[in-house]
Each structure stands twice: as structure tokens, then as C-alpha cells.
Short mmCIF file of C-alpha atoms and ligand atoms in Angstrom, two decimals:
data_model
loop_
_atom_site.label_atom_id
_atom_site.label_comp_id
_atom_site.label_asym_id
_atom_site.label_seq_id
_atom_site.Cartn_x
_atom_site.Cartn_y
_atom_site.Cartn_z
CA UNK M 158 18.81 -9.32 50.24
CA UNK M 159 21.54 -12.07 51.50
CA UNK M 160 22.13 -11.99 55.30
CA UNK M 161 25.84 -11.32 54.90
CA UNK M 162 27.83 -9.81 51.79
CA UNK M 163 30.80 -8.88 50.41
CA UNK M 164 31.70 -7.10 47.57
CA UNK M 165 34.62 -7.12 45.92
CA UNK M 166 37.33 -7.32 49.20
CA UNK M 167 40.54 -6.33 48.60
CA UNK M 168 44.05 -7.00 50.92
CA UNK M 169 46.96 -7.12 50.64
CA UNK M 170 49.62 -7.46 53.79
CA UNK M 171 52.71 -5.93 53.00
CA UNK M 172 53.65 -7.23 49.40
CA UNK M 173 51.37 -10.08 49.64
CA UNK M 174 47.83 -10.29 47.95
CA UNK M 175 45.57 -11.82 50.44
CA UNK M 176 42.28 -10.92 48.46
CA UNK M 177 41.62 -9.09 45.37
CA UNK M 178 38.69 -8.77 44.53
CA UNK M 179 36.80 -11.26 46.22
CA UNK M 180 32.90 -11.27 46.35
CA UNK M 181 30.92 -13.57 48.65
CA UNK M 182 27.24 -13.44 50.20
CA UNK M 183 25.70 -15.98 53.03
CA UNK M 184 21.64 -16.51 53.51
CA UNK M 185 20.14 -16.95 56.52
CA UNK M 186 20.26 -20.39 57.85
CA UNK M 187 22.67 -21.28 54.98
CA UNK M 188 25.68 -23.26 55.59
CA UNK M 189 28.54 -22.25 52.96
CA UNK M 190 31.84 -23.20 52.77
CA UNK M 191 34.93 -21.00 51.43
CA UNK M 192 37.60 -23.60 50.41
CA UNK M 193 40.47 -23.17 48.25
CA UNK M 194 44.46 -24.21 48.26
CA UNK M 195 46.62 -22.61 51.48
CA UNK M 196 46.83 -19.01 51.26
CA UNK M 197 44.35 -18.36 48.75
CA UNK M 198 42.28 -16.23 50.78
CA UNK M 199 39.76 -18.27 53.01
CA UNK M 200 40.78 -17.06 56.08
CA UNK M 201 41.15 -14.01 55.41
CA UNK M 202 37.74 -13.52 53.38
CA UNK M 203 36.32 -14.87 56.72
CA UNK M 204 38.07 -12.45 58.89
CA UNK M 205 36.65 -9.67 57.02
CA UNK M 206 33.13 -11.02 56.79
CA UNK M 207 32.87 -11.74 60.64
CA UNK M 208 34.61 -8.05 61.05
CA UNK M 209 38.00 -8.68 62.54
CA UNK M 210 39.70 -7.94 59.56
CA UNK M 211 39.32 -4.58 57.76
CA UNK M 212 39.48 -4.76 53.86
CA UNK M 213 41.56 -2.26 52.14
CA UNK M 214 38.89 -1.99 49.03
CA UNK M 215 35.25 -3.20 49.04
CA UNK M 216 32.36 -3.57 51.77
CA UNK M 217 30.90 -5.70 53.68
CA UNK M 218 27.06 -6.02 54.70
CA UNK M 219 25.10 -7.72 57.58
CA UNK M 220 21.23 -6.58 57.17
CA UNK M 221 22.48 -4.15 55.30
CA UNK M 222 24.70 -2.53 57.58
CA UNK M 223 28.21 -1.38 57.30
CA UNK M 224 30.67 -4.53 59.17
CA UNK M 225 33.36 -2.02 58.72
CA UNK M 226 32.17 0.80 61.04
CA UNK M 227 34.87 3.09 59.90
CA UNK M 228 33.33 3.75 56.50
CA UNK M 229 31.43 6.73 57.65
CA UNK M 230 29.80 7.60 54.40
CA UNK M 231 27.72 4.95 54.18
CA UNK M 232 26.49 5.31 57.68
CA UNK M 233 25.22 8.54 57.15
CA UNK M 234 22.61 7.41 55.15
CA UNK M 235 21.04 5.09 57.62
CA UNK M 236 19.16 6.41 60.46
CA UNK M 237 19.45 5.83 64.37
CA UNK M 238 23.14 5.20 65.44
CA UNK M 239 23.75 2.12 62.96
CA UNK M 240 27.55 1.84 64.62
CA UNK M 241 26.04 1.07 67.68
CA UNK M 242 23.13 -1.36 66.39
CA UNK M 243 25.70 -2.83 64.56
CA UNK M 244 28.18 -3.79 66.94
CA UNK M 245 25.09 -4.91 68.82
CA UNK M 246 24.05 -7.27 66.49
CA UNK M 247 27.67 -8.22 65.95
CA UNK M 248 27.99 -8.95 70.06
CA UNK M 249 24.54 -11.22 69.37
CA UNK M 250 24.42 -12.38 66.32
CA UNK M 251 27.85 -13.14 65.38
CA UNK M 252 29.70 -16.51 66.92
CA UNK M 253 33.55 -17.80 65.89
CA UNK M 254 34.94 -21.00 66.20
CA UNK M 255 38.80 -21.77 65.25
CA UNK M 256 40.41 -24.81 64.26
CA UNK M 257 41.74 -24.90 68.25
CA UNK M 258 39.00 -24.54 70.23
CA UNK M 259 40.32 -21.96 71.74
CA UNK M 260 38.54 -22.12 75.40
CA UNK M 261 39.62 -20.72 78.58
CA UNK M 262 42.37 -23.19 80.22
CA UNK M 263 41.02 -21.80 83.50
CA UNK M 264 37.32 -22.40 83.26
CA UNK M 265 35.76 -25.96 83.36
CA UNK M 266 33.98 -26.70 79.90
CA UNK M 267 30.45 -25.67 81.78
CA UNK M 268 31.93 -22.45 82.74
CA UNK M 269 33.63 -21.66 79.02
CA UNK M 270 29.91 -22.69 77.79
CA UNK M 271 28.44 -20.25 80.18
CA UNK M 272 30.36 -17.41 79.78
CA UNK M 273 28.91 -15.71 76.97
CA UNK M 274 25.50 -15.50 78.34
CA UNK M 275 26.82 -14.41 81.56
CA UNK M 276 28.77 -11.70 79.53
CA UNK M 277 25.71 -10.99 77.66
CA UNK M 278 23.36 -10.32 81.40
CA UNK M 279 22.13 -13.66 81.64
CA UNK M 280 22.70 -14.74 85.55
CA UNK M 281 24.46 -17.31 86.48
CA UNK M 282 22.29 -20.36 87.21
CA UNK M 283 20.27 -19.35 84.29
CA UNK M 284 23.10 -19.51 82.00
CA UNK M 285 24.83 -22.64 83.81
CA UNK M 286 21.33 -24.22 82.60
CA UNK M 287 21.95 -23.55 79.07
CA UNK M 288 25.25 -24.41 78.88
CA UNK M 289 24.29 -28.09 80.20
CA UNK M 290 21.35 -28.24 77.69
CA UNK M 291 24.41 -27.61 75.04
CA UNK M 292 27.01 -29.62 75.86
CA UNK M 293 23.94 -32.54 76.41
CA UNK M 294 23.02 -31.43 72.84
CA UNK M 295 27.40 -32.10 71.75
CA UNK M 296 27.35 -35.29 73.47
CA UNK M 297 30.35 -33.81 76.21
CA UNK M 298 27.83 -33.31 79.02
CA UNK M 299 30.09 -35.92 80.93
CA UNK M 300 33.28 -33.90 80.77
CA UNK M 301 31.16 -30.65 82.32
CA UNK M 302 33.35 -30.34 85.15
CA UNK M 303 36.69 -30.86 82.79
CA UNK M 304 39.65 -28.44 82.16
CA UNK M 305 40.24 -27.95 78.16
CA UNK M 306 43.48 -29.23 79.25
CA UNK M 307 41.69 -32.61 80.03
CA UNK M 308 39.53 -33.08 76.83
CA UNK M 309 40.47 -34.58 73.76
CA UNK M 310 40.68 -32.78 70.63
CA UNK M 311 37.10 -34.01 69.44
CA UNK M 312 35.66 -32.90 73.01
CA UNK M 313 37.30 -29.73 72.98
CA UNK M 314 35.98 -28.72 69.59
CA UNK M 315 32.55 -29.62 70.75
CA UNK M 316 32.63 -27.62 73.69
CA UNK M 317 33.97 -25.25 71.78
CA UNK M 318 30.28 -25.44 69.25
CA UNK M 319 28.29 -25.80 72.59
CA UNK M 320 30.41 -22.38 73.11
CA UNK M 321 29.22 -20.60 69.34
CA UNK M 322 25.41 -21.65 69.92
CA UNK M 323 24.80 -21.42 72.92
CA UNK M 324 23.85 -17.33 72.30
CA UNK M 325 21.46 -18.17 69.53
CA UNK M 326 24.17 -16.56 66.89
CA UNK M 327 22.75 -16.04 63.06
CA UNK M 328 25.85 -16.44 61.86
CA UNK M 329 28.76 -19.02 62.49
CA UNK M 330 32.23 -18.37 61.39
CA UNK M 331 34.31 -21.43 61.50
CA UNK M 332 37.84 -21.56 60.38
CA UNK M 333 39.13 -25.35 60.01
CA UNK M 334 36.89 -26.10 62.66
CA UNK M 335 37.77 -29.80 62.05
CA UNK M 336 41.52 -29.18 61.03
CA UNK M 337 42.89 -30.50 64.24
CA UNK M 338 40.70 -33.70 64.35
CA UNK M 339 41.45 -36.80 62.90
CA UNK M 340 39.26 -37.35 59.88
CA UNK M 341 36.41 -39.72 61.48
CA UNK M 342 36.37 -36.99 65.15
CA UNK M 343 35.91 -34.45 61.79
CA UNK M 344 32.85 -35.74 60.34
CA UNK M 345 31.55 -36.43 63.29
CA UNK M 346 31.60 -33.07 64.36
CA UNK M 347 30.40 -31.81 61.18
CA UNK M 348 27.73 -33.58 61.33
CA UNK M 349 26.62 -31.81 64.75
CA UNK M 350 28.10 -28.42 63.66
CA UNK M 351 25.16 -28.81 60.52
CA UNK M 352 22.30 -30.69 62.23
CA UNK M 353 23.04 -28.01 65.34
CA UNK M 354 22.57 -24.94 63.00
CA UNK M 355 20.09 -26.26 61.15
CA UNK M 356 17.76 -26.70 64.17
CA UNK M 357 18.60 -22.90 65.16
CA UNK M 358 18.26 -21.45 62.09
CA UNK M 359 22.26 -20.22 62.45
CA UNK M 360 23.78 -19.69 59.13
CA UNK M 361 27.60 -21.03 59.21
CA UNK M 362 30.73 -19.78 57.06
CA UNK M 363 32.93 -22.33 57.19
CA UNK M 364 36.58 -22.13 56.04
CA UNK M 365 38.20 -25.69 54.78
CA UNK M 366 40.97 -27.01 52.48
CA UNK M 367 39.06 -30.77 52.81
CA UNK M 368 36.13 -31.67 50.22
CA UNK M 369 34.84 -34.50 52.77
CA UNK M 370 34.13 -31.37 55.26
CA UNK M 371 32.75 -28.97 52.22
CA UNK M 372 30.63 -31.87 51.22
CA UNK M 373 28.50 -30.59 54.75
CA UNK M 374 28.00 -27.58 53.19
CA UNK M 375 24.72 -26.39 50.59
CA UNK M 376 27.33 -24.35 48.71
CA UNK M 377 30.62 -24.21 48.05
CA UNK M 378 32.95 -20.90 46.93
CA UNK M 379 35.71 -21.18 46.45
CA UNK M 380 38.69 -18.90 46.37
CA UNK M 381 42.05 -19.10 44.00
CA UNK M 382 44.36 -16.19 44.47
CA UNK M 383 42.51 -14.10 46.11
CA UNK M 384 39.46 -14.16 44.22
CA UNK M 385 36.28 -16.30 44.24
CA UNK M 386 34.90 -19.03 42.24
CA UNK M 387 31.17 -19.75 42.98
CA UNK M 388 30.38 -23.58 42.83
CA UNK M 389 26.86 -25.04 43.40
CA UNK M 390 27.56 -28.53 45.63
CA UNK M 391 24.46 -31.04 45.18
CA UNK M 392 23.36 -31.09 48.69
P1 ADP L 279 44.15 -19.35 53.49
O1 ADP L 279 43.23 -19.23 54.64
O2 ADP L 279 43.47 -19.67 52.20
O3 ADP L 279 45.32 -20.24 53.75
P2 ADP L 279 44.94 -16.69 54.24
O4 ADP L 279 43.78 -15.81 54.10
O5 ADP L 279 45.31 -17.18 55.61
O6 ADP L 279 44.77 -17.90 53.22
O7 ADP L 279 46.23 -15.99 53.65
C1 ADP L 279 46.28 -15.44 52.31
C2 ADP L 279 47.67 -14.87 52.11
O8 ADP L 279 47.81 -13.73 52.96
C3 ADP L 279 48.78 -15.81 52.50
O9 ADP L 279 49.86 -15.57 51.62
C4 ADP L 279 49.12 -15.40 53.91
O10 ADP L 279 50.45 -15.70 54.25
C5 ADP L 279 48.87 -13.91 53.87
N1 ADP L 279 48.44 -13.39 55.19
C6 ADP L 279 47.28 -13.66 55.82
N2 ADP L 279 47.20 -13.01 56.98
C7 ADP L 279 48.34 -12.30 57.09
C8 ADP L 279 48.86 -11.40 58.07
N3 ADP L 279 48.17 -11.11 59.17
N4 ADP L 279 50.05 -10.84 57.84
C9 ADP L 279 50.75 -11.13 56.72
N5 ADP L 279 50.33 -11.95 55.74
C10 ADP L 279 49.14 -12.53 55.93
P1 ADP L 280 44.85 -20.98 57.92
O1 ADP L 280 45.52 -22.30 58.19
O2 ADP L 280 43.43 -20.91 58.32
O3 ADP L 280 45.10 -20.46 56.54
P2 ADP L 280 47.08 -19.69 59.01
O4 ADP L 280 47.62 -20.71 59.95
O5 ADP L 280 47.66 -19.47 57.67
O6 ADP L 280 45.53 -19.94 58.89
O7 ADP L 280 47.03 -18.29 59.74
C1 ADP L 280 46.55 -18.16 61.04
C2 ADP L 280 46.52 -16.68 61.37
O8 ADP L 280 47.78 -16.07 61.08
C3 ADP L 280 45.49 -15.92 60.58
O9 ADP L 280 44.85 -14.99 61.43
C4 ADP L 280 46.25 -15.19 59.50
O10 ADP L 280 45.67 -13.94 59.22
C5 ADP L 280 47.60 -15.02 60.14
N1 ADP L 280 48.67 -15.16 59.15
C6 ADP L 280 48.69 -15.99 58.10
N2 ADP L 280 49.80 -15.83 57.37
C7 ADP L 280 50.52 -14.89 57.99
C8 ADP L 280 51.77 -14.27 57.73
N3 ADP L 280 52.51 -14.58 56.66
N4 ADP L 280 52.19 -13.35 58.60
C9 ADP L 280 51.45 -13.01 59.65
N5 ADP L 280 50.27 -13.54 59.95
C10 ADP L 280 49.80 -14.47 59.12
#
């Protein structure tokens, strides 16, 4: 059984096709990439995997379980609250990066590491800890005490990775996550987006119209129109 699956998405916004009938499934501790031409899909396949986006037609599985918690049918055949466990394990297991960082202006890059374990219970000095064994880990334990507003591009996005792992997520979604970087700051952090999930076991779904950045991936699928195309990439 894959980690993370979907089966046969459909989505359309308005008179646009966004997906039809697009099938997709991520292992643990696999890294995959879902490339394709602009507006084929990719973003919004990953939307509905990581459960932001509802499909129209189609589900989508984590461990089995329902991402779309409205699909009550299904639910009913698994025991023990499974909308709650879910959206526990979602809260847990489930970390997104964007192609702009997307950090708190207000917090220092410590403090936007931080913040998900103190969300999550863990106390302050505790998670203050972590985050500094992260950003160490990212090479951007210098700009700790920085405002996103002060960090380069390359810095933010690694903050913003320092950010993802920092919970121990299973699953990484990451849309462009090197889209705003020049293309050496890009395979750079690539290359500590893979080695990083790779030592945590994370599996990451990565979105990307580059081949240099799918090349980081073990697999490749890739979407035209709205459906998907599954490529094998010699890793
Ligand atoms: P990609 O990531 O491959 O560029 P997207 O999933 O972003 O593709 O978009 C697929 C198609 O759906 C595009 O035509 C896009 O304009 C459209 N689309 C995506 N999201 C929305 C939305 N929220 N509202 C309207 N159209 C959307
Ligand atoms: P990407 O570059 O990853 O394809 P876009 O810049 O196309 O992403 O879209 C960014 C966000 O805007 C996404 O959440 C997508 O769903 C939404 N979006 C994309 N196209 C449209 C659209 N035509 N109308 C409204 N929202 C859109």
C-alpha cells in the first residue's frame, strides 16, 4: 500500500480543466516529482494530495484514510473517528513549502522555525533548541536572529525547509520550492531539501517545470492536460 494516493482526480474551475483524471501515489521516504508545462495540473494535483484542494471526482488516500474528510461513505467503514485521526496525522505528518517561503515577516527566522512545535505543545526553549539544530542543519544558523525581510532568497527558502522538517513530517509538499532562486541557490537547495529527507525518512512531492530540479527526484510523473504520465528517472 503507497503512503499517499490518488485516484483518478478530477477539477475543473469554472470552464477550465485543471485535472481530469489524474492518478498519482507517493511511498514512504520517496521523493517524486510532478512536472509538466504551466497549467497542466501540478499544482493543483498537489493541492489535492496535501488536502487543501478538494477534487470534484476521485479520492485521495494517506494510510488509507480519506484526505477529503467530506466523503462520508468511505469513513463509515473505518472504525474509531478516522476524521479526527486524520486531520491529526495531517497536523503531524503533513509539511508545505511554496516557491516564496512564505515565513512570518514578524518573527525572526528562529522564531518562524520554532513555531510549529510550539503550536504543536512543545515549550518554548525546547522547541527554540530544535529550531537551531535545523537551521545549523540548512547552513542559515547565522541569520537566526534575522527578519525574512533581511534574508536572501536562498536563506529564506532554507529557513523556510528548516520550517517543513523541523516536525518530523512524512510527507513534504513542495511547490517550485526553487522557482524563485537563481539556478545554482536552486540546486543547492535541492540538494539539502533531498539529503534532509532522506536522513528523516520524509517522503517529498515536489512540483517543478525544471528537469535540473526533477533530476533530484527517484521518480518523475508527469502531468499533460490534466492527466498523468508516469516516467521512471534513473536515479
Ligand atoms: P500548473 O501548476 O501545472 O501550472 P495549475 O494546477 O496551477 O497548473 O493550474 C491548472 C489550470 O487550472 C490552469 O489553467 C490554471 O489557470 C487553472 N487554475 C488553477 N487553480 C485555479 C483557481 N483557483 N481558480 C481558477 N483556475 C485555476
Ligand atoms: P504555479 O506557478 O505553481 O502553477 P500559479 O502561480 O499558477 O502556480 O498559481 C498560484 C495559485 O493561484 C495556486 O494556488 C492556483 O491554484 C491559483 N491559480 C492559478 N491559476 C488561477 C486562476 N486562473 N485563477 C485563480 N487562481 C488561480
Amino acid at each position: 500500500q503507497p503512503l499517499l494516493a490518488a485516484r483518478e482526480l478530477s477539477k475543473t474551475y469554472g470552464s477550465t480543466v485543471a485535472l481530469s483524471g489524474a492518478s498519482a501515489r507517493l511511498d514512504a521516504g520517496e521523493i517524486v516529482a510532478l512536472t509538466g508545462r504551466s497549467g497542466s495540473g501540478k499544482s493543483t494535483l498537489l493541492h489535492c494530495m496535501a488536502g487543501i484542494v478538494r477534487p470534484d471526482h476521485g479520492s485521495v488516500t494517506y494510510r488509507q484514510l480519506d484526505v477529503d474528510v467530506s466523503v462520508t461513505h468511505r469513513q463509515e467503514q473505518l472504525e474509531q473517528a478516522p476524521e479526527e485521526r486524520l486531520s491529526a496525522l495531517r497536523r503531524t505528518e503533513f509539511a508545505v513549502v511554496f516557491q516564496f517561503g512564505q515565513l512570518i515577516p514578524e518573527l525572526t527566522a528562529l522564531d518562524n522555525v520554532a513555531l510549529p512545535l510550539i503550536l504543536g505543545g512543545t515549550d518554548r526553549r525546547a522547541a527554540q533548541e530544535r529550531a537551531r539544530a535545523w537551521l545549523e542543519r540548512f547552513g542559515v544558523l547565522d541569520r537566526a536572529e534575522a527578519r525574512p525581510g533581511e534574508l536572501s532568497g536562498g536563506q529564506a527558502q532554507r529557513v523556510a525547509l528548516a520550517r517543513a522538517l523541523v516536525t518530523g513530517p512524512k510527507v513534504v509538499f513542495a511547490d517550485e520550492p526553487t522557482g524563485a532562486l537563481d539556478s545554482l541557490a536552486g540546486e543547492q537547495v535541492m540538494t539539502e531539501l533531498t539529503s534532509a529527507a532522506r536522513e528523516s525518512g520524509a517522503a517529498v512531492l515536489l512540483v517543478t517545470h525544471d528537469a535540473t530540479v526533477a533530476a533530484y527526484a527517484d521518480r518523475e510523473i508527469r502531468l499533460t492536460d490534466g492527466r498523468t504520465t508516469v516516467l521512471e528517472v534513473s536515479a
